[in-house]
């Protein structure tokens, strides 16, 4: 019943606020659209608590640096974006191009200054990241990015992509790793919700200027280790590191190559 009520409220809020934001996107500037989206994500976090029984414990805000910076977060749930976005007044974010397929969203994303990239990566994705990061830094905004590029199940991880390193290096922005165990309570896109206290934790910033391999190793170790610890804390089980698995894109490409070879 909790899951049903929350899912109902989720869609009512999403349709209502998406419609409002679409009209606001027709007005000059970003202020009106940003105000509506901030109210939307905060109402959604409230709905998670009231209807799904998922409380949010936010840790590590004292570690956040001044000025513009990048948040590189673990991505386990559709609820991740609401949880992180609700902590800031003005947040740019990187999202896959799949969101543009939803009615009304394309104009809203542009108005918010969202960084829309092809999940497959490549030069076009890096160019989009670079251009939008430059604008976000000029406006002293924070940027949210999911380095894995996909929703991961609890106990699994994907290869961390280098786009976050390029943004950090090109524009001299520190990167704040973010760990979470929200996937225990709202798994990926699942309609089922499990009540409890979910944690998101901002970790120590990684300075700009590190070599790519060192940066990605440091980022992945920070996020994955603390995420495993938060999962163990919530479940009462021993800490178990996530297993590296191929992304959906990698699986699809391998299947295509196998089919071509067989044909």
PDB file of C-alpha atoms in Angstrom:
ATOM      1  CA  UNK A   1       0.000   0.000   0.000  1.00  0.00           C
ATOM      2  CA  UNK A   2       2.865   2.400   0.802  1.00  0.00           C
ATOM      3  CA  UNK A   3       4.422   1.785  -2.608  1.00  0.00           C
ATOM      4  CA  UNK A   4       1.095   2.267  -4.389  1.00  0.00           C
ATOM      5  CA  UNK A   5       0.362   5.546  -2.600  1.00  0.00           C
ATOM      6  CA  UNK A   6       3.834   6.900  -3.242  1.00  0.00           C
ATOM      7  CA  UNK A   7       3.770   5.927  -6.923  1.00  0.00           C
ATOM      8  CA  UNK A   8       0.416   7.659  -7.306  1.00  0.00           C
ATOM      9  CA  UNK A   9       1.724  10.826  -5.638  1.00  0.00           C
ATOM     10  CA  UNK A  10       4.934  10.568  -7.688  1.00  0.00           C
ATOM     11  CA  UNK A  11       3.079  10.755 -10.980  1.00  0.00           C
ATOM     12  CA  UNK A  12       0.637  13.422  -9.826  1.00  0.00           C
ATOM     13  CA  UNK A  13       3.501  15.654  -8.640  1.00  0.00           C
ATOM     14  CA  UNK A  14       5.596  14.933 -11.732  1.00  0.00           C
ATOM     15  CA  UNK A  15       2.840  15.768 -14.199  1.00  0.00           C
ATOM     16  CA  UNK A  16       1.758  18.862 -12.254  1.00  0.00           C
ATOM     17  CA  UNK A  17       5.229  20.329 -11.839  1.00  0.00           C
ATOM     18  CA  UNK A  18       6.400  19.339 -15.338  1.00  0.00           C
ATOM     19  CA  UNK A  19       3.446  21.229 -16.794  1.00  0.00           C
ATOM     20  CA  UNK A  20       4.155  24.271 -14.626  1.00  0.00           C
ATOM     21  CA  UNK A  21       7.859  24.159 -15.504  1.00  0.00           C
ATOM     22  CA  UNK A  22       7.099  23.864 -19.223  1.00  0.00           C
ATOM     23  CA  UNK A  23       5.086  27.081 -19.127  1.00  0.00           C
ATOM     24  CA  UNK A  24       7.725  28.771 -16.955  1.00  0.00           C
ATOM     25  CA  UNK A  25      10.375  27.779 -19.503  1.00  0.00           C
ATOM     26  CA  UNK A  26       8.660  30.098 -22.003  1.00  0.00           C
ATOM     27  CA  UNK A  27       9.488  33.120 -19.830  1.00  0.00           C
ATOM     28  CA  UNK A  28      12.840  34.954 -19.970  1.00  0.00           C
ATOM     29  CA  UNK A  29      15.640  33.749 -17.706  1.00  0.00           C
ATOM     30  CA  UNK A  30      15.962  30.641 -15.562  1.00  0.00           C
ATOM     31  CA  UNK A  31      14.557  31.948 -12.292  1.00  0.00           C
ATOM     32  CA  UNK A  32      10.917  30.854 -12.611  1.00  0.00           C
ATOM     33  CA  UNK A  33      11.702  27.387 -13.949  1.00  0.00           C
ATOM     34  CA  UNK A  34      14.392  26.820 -11.325  1.00  0.00           C
ATOM     35  CA  UNK A  35      12.004  27.876  -8.537  1.00  0.00           C
ATOM     36  CA  UNK A  36       9.387  25.365  -9.683  1.00  0.00           C
ATOM     37  CA  UNK A  37      11.882  22.506  -9.982  1.00  0.00           C
ATOM     38  CA  UNK A  38      13.276  23.214  -6.505  1.00  0.00           C
ATOM     39  CA  UNK A  39       9.755  22.998  -5.099  1.00  0.00           C
ATOM     40  CA  UNK A  40       9.164  19.791  -7.063  1.00  0.00           C
ATOM     41  CA  UNK A  41      12.212  17.930  -5.743  1.00  0.00           C
ATOM     42  CA  UNK A  42      11.554  19.043  -2.172  1.00  0.00           C
ATOM     43  CA  UNK A  43       7.921  17.924  -2.368  1.00  0.00           C
ATOM     44  CA  UNK A  44       9.148  14.605  -3.753  1.00  0.00           C
ATOM     45  CA  UNK A  45      11.542  14.101  -0.833  1.00  0.00           C
ATOM     46  CA  UNK A  46       8.640  14.853   1.500  1.00  0.00           C
ATOM     47  CA  UNK A  47       6.477  12.335  -0.353  1.00  0.00           C
ATOM     48  CA  UNK A  48       9.229   9.719  -0.008  1.00  0.00           C
ATOM     49  CA  UNK A  49       9.082  10.205   3.759  1.00  0.00           C
ATOM     50  CA  UNK A  50       5.308  10.516   4.197  1.00  0.00           C
ATOM     51  CA  UNK A  51       4.029   7.925   1.726  1.00  0.00           C
ATOM     52  CA  UNK A  52       6.932   5.508   1.120  1.00  0.00           C
ATOM     53  CA  UNK A  53       8.362   5.720   4.634  1.00  0.00           C
ATOM     54  CA  UNK A  54      11.841   6.563   3.270  1.00  0.00           C
ATOM     55  CA  UNK A  55      13.557   9.116   5.487  1.00  0.00           C
ATOM     56  CA  UNK A  56      16.664  10.892   4.234  1.00  0.00           C
ATOM     57  CA  UNK A  57      19.823  11.252   6.321  1.00  0.00           C
ATOM     58  CA  UNK A  58      22.224  13.773   4.738  1.00  0.00           C
ATOM     59  CA  UNK A  59      25.823  13.665   5.959  1.00  0.00           C
ATOM     60  CA  UNK A  60      29.012  15.537   5.155  1.00  0.00           C
ATOM     61  CA  UNK A  61      27.657  18.945   4.159  1.00  0.00           C
ATOM     62  CA  UNK A  62      30.491  20.481   6.170  1.00  0.00           C
ATOM     63  CA  UNK A  63      32.916  19.013   3.604  1.00  0.00           C
ATOM     64  CA  UNK A  64      31.464  21.014   0.709  1.00  0.00           C
ATOM     65  CA  UNK A  65      33.898  23.621  -0.666  1.00  0.00           C
ATOM     66  CA  UNK A  66      33.019  27.216  -1.458  1.00  0.00           C
ATOM     67  CA  UNK A  67      32.130  28.304  -4.987  1.00  0.00           C
ATOM     68  CA  UNK A  68      31.579  26.069  -7.994  1.00  0.00           C
ATOM     69  CA  UNK A  69      32.342  22.368  -7.695  1.00  0.00           C
ATOM     70  CA  UNK A  70      31.332  19.003  -9.155  1.00  0.00           C
ATOM     71  CA  UNK A  71      29.422  16.307  -7.269  1.00  0.00           C
ATOM     72  CA  UNK A  72      30.284  12.816  -8.543  1.00  0.00           C
ATOM     73  CA  UNK A  73      27.618  10.511  -7.151  1.00  0.00           C
ATOM     74  CA  UNK A  74      26.754   6.851  -6.930  1.00  0.00           C
ATOM     75  CA  UNK A  75      23.557   6.178  -8.898  1.00  0.00           C
ATOM     76  CA  UNK A  76      21.294   3.428  -7.545  1.00  0.00           C
ATOM     77  CA  UNK A  77      17.797   4.862  -7.781  1.00  0.00           C
ATOM     78  CA  UNK A  78      15.439   7.251  -9.507  1.00  0.00           C
ATOM     79  CA  UNK A  79      15.279   8.887  -6.101  1.00  0.00           C
ATOM     80  CA  UNK A  80      18.950   9.928  -6.223  1.00  0.00           C
ATOM     81  CA  UNK A  81      18.330  13.079  -8.227  1.00  0.00           C
ATOM     82  CA  UNK A  82      15.558  14.282  -5.918  1.00  0.00           C
ATOM     83  CA  UNK A  83      17.665  13.602  -2.828  1.00  0.00           C
ATOM     84  CA  UNK A  84      20.742  15.496  -4.052  1.00  0.00           C
ATOM     85  CA  UNK A  85      19.001  18.313  -5.949  1.00  0.00           C
ATOM     86  CA  UNK A  86      16.928  19.140  -2.875  1.00  0.00           C
ATOM     87  CA  UNK A  87      20.112  20.041  -0.968  1.00  0.00           C
ATOM     88  CA  UNK A  88      21.003  23.004  -3.200  1.00  0.00           C
ATOM     89  CA  UNK A  89      19.346  26.181  -4.420  1.00  0.00           C
ATOM     90  CA  UNK A  90      20.904  26.150  -7.891  1.00  0.00           C
ATOM     91  CA  UNK A  91      22.316  22.902  -9.253  1.00  0.00           C
ATOM     92  CA  UNK A  92      23.294  22.013 -12.806  1.00  0.00           C
ATOM     93  CA  UNK A  93      23.197  18.322 -13.606  1.00  0.00           C
ATOM     94  CA  UNK A  94      24.356  15.867 -16.231  1.00  0.00           C
ATOM     95  CA  UNK A  95      21.679  13.579 -17.636  1.00  0.00           C
ATOM     96  CA  UNK A  96      21.331  11.074 -20.439  1.00  0.00           C
ATOM     97  CA  UNK A  97      19.477  12.002 -23.605  1.00  0.00           C
ATOM     98  CA  UNK A  98      16.675   9.562 -22.679  1.00  0.00           C
ATOM     99  CA  UNK A  99      14.978  12.312 -20.640  1.00  0.00           C
ATOM    100  CA  UNK A 100      14.441  14.403 -23.754  1.00  0.00           C
ATOM    101  CA  UNK A 101      11.995  11.760 -24.986  1.00  0.00           C
ATOM    102  CA  UNK A 102       9.533  12.658 -22.220  1.00  0.00           C
ATOM    103  CA  UNK A 103       6.896  15.218 -23.276  1.00  0.00           C
ATOM    104  CA  UNK A 104       7.560  18.789 -22.084  1.00  0.00           C
ATOM    105  CA  UNK A 105      10.999  17.971 -20.632  1.00  0.00           C
ATOM    106  CA  UNK A 106      13.300  19.074 -23.447  1.00  0.00           C
ATOM    107  CA  UNK A 107      12.571  22.787 -23.034  1.00  0.00           C
ATOM    108  CA  UNK A 108      12.699  22.543 -19.244  1.00  0.00           C
ATOM    109  CA  UNK A 109      16.106  20.853 -19.342  1.00  0.00           C
ATOM    110  CA  UNK A 110      17.508  23.568 -21.614  1.00  0.00           C
ATOM    111  CA  UNK A 111      16.124  26.322 -19.398  1.00  0.00           C
ATOM    112  CA  UNK A 112      17.672  24.734 -16.301  1.00  0.00           C
ATOM    113  CA  UNK A 113      21.048  24.517 -18.004  1.00  0.00           C
ATOM    114  CA  UNK A 114      21.052  20.727 -17.728  1.00  0.00           C
ATOM    115  CA  UNK A 115      23.958  18.977 -19.455  1.00  0.00           C
ATOM    116  CA  UNK A 116      22.325  16.430 -21.787  1.00  0.00           C
ATOM    117  CA  UNK A 117      24.744  13.839 -23.171  1.00  0.00           C
ATOM    118  CA  UNK A 118      24.624  10.603 -25.129  1.00  0.00           C
ATOM    119  CA  UNK A 119      25.083   7.748 -22.630  1.00  0.00           C
ATOM    120  CA  UNK A 120      27.501   6.085 -25.055  1.00  0.00           C
ATOM    121  CA  UNK A 121      29.988   8.913 -24.454  1.00  0.00           C
ATOM    122  CA  UNK A 122      32.568   9.917 -27.063  1.00  0.00           C
ATOM    123  CA  UNK A 123      33.728  13.313 -28.388  1.00  0.00           C
ATOM    124  CA  UNK A 124      30.217  14.777 -28.639  1.00  0.00           C
ATOM    125  CA  UNK A 125      29.466  13.936 -25.013  1.00  0.00           C
ATOM    126  CA  UNK A 126      32.766  15.459 -23.878  1.00  0.00           C
ATOM    127  CA  UNK A 127      32.110  18.634 -25.872  1.00  0.00           C
ATOM    128  CA  UNK A 128      28.657  18.983 -24.251  1.00  0.00           C
ATOM    129  CA  UNK A 129      30.185  18.454 -20.813  1.00  0.00           C
ATOM    130  CA  UNK A 130      32.910  21.011 -21.494  1.00  0.00           C
ATOM    131  CA  UNK A 131      30.619  23.756 -22.801  1.00  0.00           C
ATOM    132  CA  UNK A 132      28.071  23.362 -20.006  1.00  0.00           C
ATOM    133  CA  UNK A 133      30.739  23.103 -17.304  1.00  0.00           C
ATOM    134  CA  UNK A 134      32.224  26.387 -18.480  1.00  0.00           C
ATOM    135  CA  UNK A 135      28.833  28.088 -18.204  1.00  0.00           C
ATOM    136  CA  UNK A 136      28.094  26.548 -14.794  1.00  0.00           C
ATOM    137  CA  UNK A 137      31.438  27.678 -13.396  1.00  0.00           C
ATOM    138  CA  UNK A 138      30.912  31.186 -14.767  1.00  0.00           C
ATOM    139  CA  UNK A 139      27.583  31.266 -12.898  1.00  0.00           C
ATOM    140  CA  UNK A 140      29.180  29.797  -9.733  1.00  0.00           C
ATOM    141  CA  UNK A 141      26.857  26.767  -9.860  1.00  0.00           C
ATOM    142  CA  UNK A 142      27.391  23.226  -8.627  1.00  0.00           C
ATOM    143  CA  UNK A 143      27.261  20.339 -11.125  1.00  0.00           C
ATOM    144  CA  UNK A 144      25.864  16.860 -10.381  1.00  0.00           C
ATOM    145  CA  UNK A 145      27.199  13.983 -12.475  1.00  0.00           C
ATOM    146  CA  UNK A 146      26.905  10.193 -12.237  1.00  0.00           C
ATOM    147  CA  UNK A 147      30.309   8.862 -13.410  1.00  0.00           C
ATOM    148  CA  UNK A 148      28.969   5.352 -14.071  1.00  0.00           C
ATOM    149  CA  UNK A 149      26.359   6.704 -16.480  1.00  0.00           C
ATOM    150  CA  UNK A 150      23.796   4.079 -15.459  1.00  0.00           C
ATOM    151  CA  UNK A 151      21.670   2.968 -12.527  1.00  0.00           C
ATOM    152  CA  UNK A 152      23.525   0.258 -10.592  1.00  0.00           C
ATOM    153  CA  UNK A 153      21.968  -2.450  -8.455  1.00  0.00           C
ATOM    154  CA  UNK A 154      23.074  -2.805  -4.848  1.00  0.00           C
ATOM    155  CA  UNK A 155      26.289  -4.828  -4.918  1.00  0.00           C
ATOM    156  CA  UNK A 156      27.157  -3.909  -8.504  1.00  0.00           C
ATOM    157  CA  UNK A 157      29.220  -1.142 -10.076  1.00  0.00           C
ATOM    158  CA  UNK A 158      29.987   0.026 -13.590  1.00  0.00           C
ATOM    159  CA  UNK A 159      33.209   1.379 -15.059  1.00  0.00           C
ATOM    160  CA  UNK A 160      33.709   5.008 -14.026  1.00  0.00           C
ATOM    161  CA  UNK A 161      33.881   7.246 -17.095  1.00  0.00           C
ATOM    162  CA  UNK A 162      36.384  10.042 -17.553  1.00  0.00           C
ATOM    163  CA  UNK A 163      34.007  12.930 -18.306  1.00  0.00           C
ATOM    164  CA  UNK A 164      34.108  14.118 -14.703  1.00  0.00           C
ATOM    165  CA  UNK A 165      37.926  14.244 -14.820  1.00  0.00           C
ATOM    166  CA  UNK A 166      37.856  16.315 -18.007  1.00  0.00           C
ATOM    167  CA  UNK A 167      35.441  18.818 -16.441  1.00  0.00           C
ATOM    168  CA  UNK A 168      37.488  19.053 -13.272  1.00  0.00           C
ATOM    169  CA  UNK A 169      40.782  19.466 -15.142  1.00  0.00           C
ATOM    170  CA  UNK A 170      39.578  21.813 -17.876  1.00  0.00           C
ATOM    171  CA  UNK A 171      37.896  24.234 -15.473  1.00  0.00           C
ATOM    172  CA  UNK A 172      39.898  23.736 -12.270  1.00  0.00           C
ATOM    173  CA  UNK A 173      36.882  22.582 -10.244  1.00  0.00           C
ATOM    174  CA  UNK A 174      37.171  20.272  -7.215  1.00  0.00           C
ATOM    175  CA  UNK A 175      35.105  17.091  -7.214  1.00  0.00           C
ATOM    176  CA  UNK A 176      33.026  15.988  -4.207  1.00  0.00           C
ATOM    177  CA  UNK A 177      32.378  12.207  -4.191  1.00  0.00           C
ATOM    178  CA  UNK A 178      28.918  11.195  -3.000  1.00  0.00           C
ATOM    179  CA  UNK A 179      28.054   7.791  -1.537  1.00  0.00           C
ATOM    180  CA  UNK A 180      24.548   6.467  -0.900  1.00  0.00           C
ATOM    181  CA  UNK A 181      22.506   3.431   0.075  1.00  0.00           C
ATOM    182  CA  UNK A 182      19.187   4.707  -1.295  1.00  0.00           C
ATOM    183  CA  UNK A 183      19.007   1.698  -3.616  1.00  0.00           C
ATOM    184  CA  UNK A 184      18.121  -0.459  -0.624  1.00  0.00           C
ATOM    185  CA  UNK A 185      14.861   1.434  -0.246  1.00  0.00           C
ATOM    186  CA  UNK A 186      14.100   2.473  -3.835  1.00  0.00           C
ATOM    187  CA  UNK A 187      15.883   0.113  -6.184  1.00  0.00           C
ATOM    188  CA  UNK A 188      16.648   1.597  -9.595  1.00  0.00           C
ATOM    189  CA  UNK A 189      13.267   2.236 -11.299  1.00  0.00           C
ATOM    190  CA  UNK A 190      11.323  -0.281  -9.210  1.00  0.00           C
ATOM    191  CA  UNK A 191       7.725   0.483  -8.252  1.00  0.00           C
ATOM    192  CA  UNK A 192       8.288  -1.235  -4.908  1.00  0.00           C
ATOM    193  CA  UNK A 193       9.583   0.929  -2.071  1.00  0.00           C
ATOM    194  CA  UNK A 194      11.013  -0.278   1.253  1.00  0.00           C
ATOM    195  CA  UNK A 195      10.616   1.958   4.311  1.00  0.00           C
ATOM    196  CA  UNK A 196      13.706   2.953   6.283  1.00  0.00           C
ATOM    197  CA  UNK A 197      16.372   5.619   6.590  1.00  0.00           C
ATOM    198  CA  UNK A 198      18.404   6.169   3.420  1.00  0.00           C
ATOM    199  CA  UNK A 199      21.725   7.981   3.613  1.00  0.00           C
ATOM    200  CA  UNK A 200      23.543  10.226   1.188  1.00  0.00           C
ATOM    201  CA  UNK A 201      27.006  11.327   2.255  1.00  0.00           C
ATOM    202  CA  UNK A 202      29.267  13.995   0.766  1.00  0.00           C
ATOM    203  CA  UNK A 203      32.890  12.850   1.025  1.00  0.00           C
ATOM    204  CA  UNK A 204      36.195  14.730   1.090  1.00  0.00           C
ATOM    205  CA  UNK A 205      36.730  16.790  -2.094  1.00  0.00           C
ATOM    206  CA  UNK A 206      39.267  15.644  -4.678  1.00  0.00           C
ATOM    207  CA  UNK A 207      41.317  18.599  -5.970  1.00  0.00           C
ATOM    208  CA  UNK A 208      41.613  19.374  -9.659  1.00  0.00           C
ATOM    209  CA  UNK A 209      44.846  18.692 -11.506  1.00  0.00           C
ATOM    210  CA  UNK A 210      45.464  15.023 -10.717  1.00  0.00           C
ATOM    211  CA  UNK A 211      46.444  12.635 -13.531  1.00  0.00           C
ATOM    212  CA  UNK A 212      43.392  10.891 -15.004  1.00  0.00           C
ATOM    213  CA  UNK A 213      44.183   7.378 -13.793  1.00  0.00           C
ATOM    214  CA  UNK A 214      44.960   8.571 -10.259  1.00  0.00           C
ATOM    215  CA  UNK A 215      41.844  10.740 -10.136  1.00  0.00           C
ATOM    216  CA  UNK A 216      39.468   8.002 -11.325  1.00  0.00           C
ATOM    217  CA  UNK A 217      41.016   5.438  -8.960  1.00  0.00           C
ATOM    218  CA  UNK A 218      40.662   7.827  -6.031  1.00  0.00           C
ATOM    219  CA  UNK A 219      37.084   8.740  -6.946  1.00  0.00           C
ATOM    220  CA  UNK A 220      35.940   5.166  -7.448  1.00  0.00           C
ATOM    221  CA  UNK A 221      37.567   3.938  -4.236  1.00  0.00           C
ATOM    222  CA  UNK A 222      35.990   6.749  -2.209  1.00  0.00           C
ATOM    223  CA  UNK A 223      32.471   6.333  -3.600  1.00  0.00           C
ATOM    224  CA  UNK A 224      32.381   2.531  -3.744  1.00  0.00           C
ATOM    225  CA  UNK A 225      34.016   1.953  -0.344  1.00  0.00           C
ATOM    226  CA  UNK A 226      31.751   4.358   1.508  1.00  0.00           C
ATOM    227  CA  UNK A 227      28.687   3.139  -0.382  1.00  0.00           C
ATOM    228  CA  UNK A 228      29.481  -0.444   0.667  1.00  0.00           C
ATOM    229  CA  UNK A 229      29.864   0.753   4.265  1.00  0.00           C
ATOM    230  CA  UNK A 230      26.524   2.589   4.175  1.00  0.00           C
ATOM    231  CA  UNK A 231      24.802  -0.511   2.762  1.00  0.00           C
ATOM    232  CA  UNK A 232      26.326  -2.625   5.550  1.00  0.00           C
ATOM    233  CA  UNK A 233      25.296  -0.046   8.141  1.00  0.00           C
ATOM    234  CA  UNK A 234      21.668  -0.164   6.983  1.00  0.00           C
ATOM    235  CA  UNK A 235      21.438  -3.949   6.596  1.00  0.00           C
ATOM    236  CA  UNK A 236      23.562  -5.058   9.537  1.00  0.00           C
ATOM    237  CA  UNK A 237      25.595  -7.284   7.219  1.00  0.00           C
ATOM    238  CA  UNK A 238      29.392  -7.300   6.701  1.00  0.00           C
ATOM    239  CA  UNK A 239      30.862  -4.771   4.305  1.00  0.00           C
ATOM    240  CA  UNK A 240      30.998  -6.260   0.814  1.00  0.00           C
ATOM    241  CA  UNK A 241      32.459  -4.353  -2.118  1.00  0.00           C
ATOM    242  CA  UNK A 242      30.395  -4.095  -5.293  1.00  0.00           C
ATOM    243  CA  UNK A 243      31.251  -6.289  -8.274  1.00  0.00           C
ATOM    244  CA  UNK A 244      32.184  -4.716 -11.622  1.00  0.00           C
ATOM    245  CA  UNK A 245      29.620  -5.563 -14.323  1.00  0.00           C
ATOM    246  CA  UNK A 246      29.241  -4.455 -17.976  1.00  0.00           C
ATOM    247  CA  UNK A 247      26.900  -1.552 -18.718  1.00  0.00           C
ATOM    248  CA  UNK A 248      23.710  -2.075 -20.753  1.00  0.00           C
ATOM    249  CA  UNK A 249      25.408  -0.270 -23.665  1.00  0.00           C
ATOM    250  CA  UNK A 250      28.424  -2.578 -23.479  1.00  0.00           C
ATOM    251  CA  UNK A 251      26.186  -5.648 -23.399  1.00  0.00           C
ATOM    252  CA  UNK A 252      24.220  -4.377 -26.416  1.00  0.00           C
ATOM    253  CA  UNK A 253      27.405  -3.688 -28.402  1.00  0.00           C
ATOM    254  CA  UNK A 254      28.804  -7.128 -27.583  1.00  0.00           C
ATOM    255  CA  UNK A 255      25.513  -8.765 -28.629  1.00  0.00           C
ATOM    256  CA  UNK A 256      25.605  -6.851 -31.919  1.00  0.00           C
ATOM    257  CA  UNK A 257      29.191  -7.932 -32.574  1.00  0.00           C
ATOM    258  CA  UNK A 258      28.331 -11.553 -31.780  1.00  0.00           C
ATOM    259  CA  UNK A 259      25.299 -11.433 -34.086  1.00  0.00           C
ATOM    260  CA  UNK A 260      27.399  -9.914 -36.893  1.00  0.00           C
ATOM    261  CA  UNK A 261      30.080 -12.568 -36.442  1.00  0.00           C
ATOM    262  CA  UNK A 262      27.489 -15.347 -36.469  1.00  0.00           C
ATOM    263  CA  UNK A 263      25.801 -13.923 -39.563  1.00  0.00           C
TER     264      UNK A 263
END
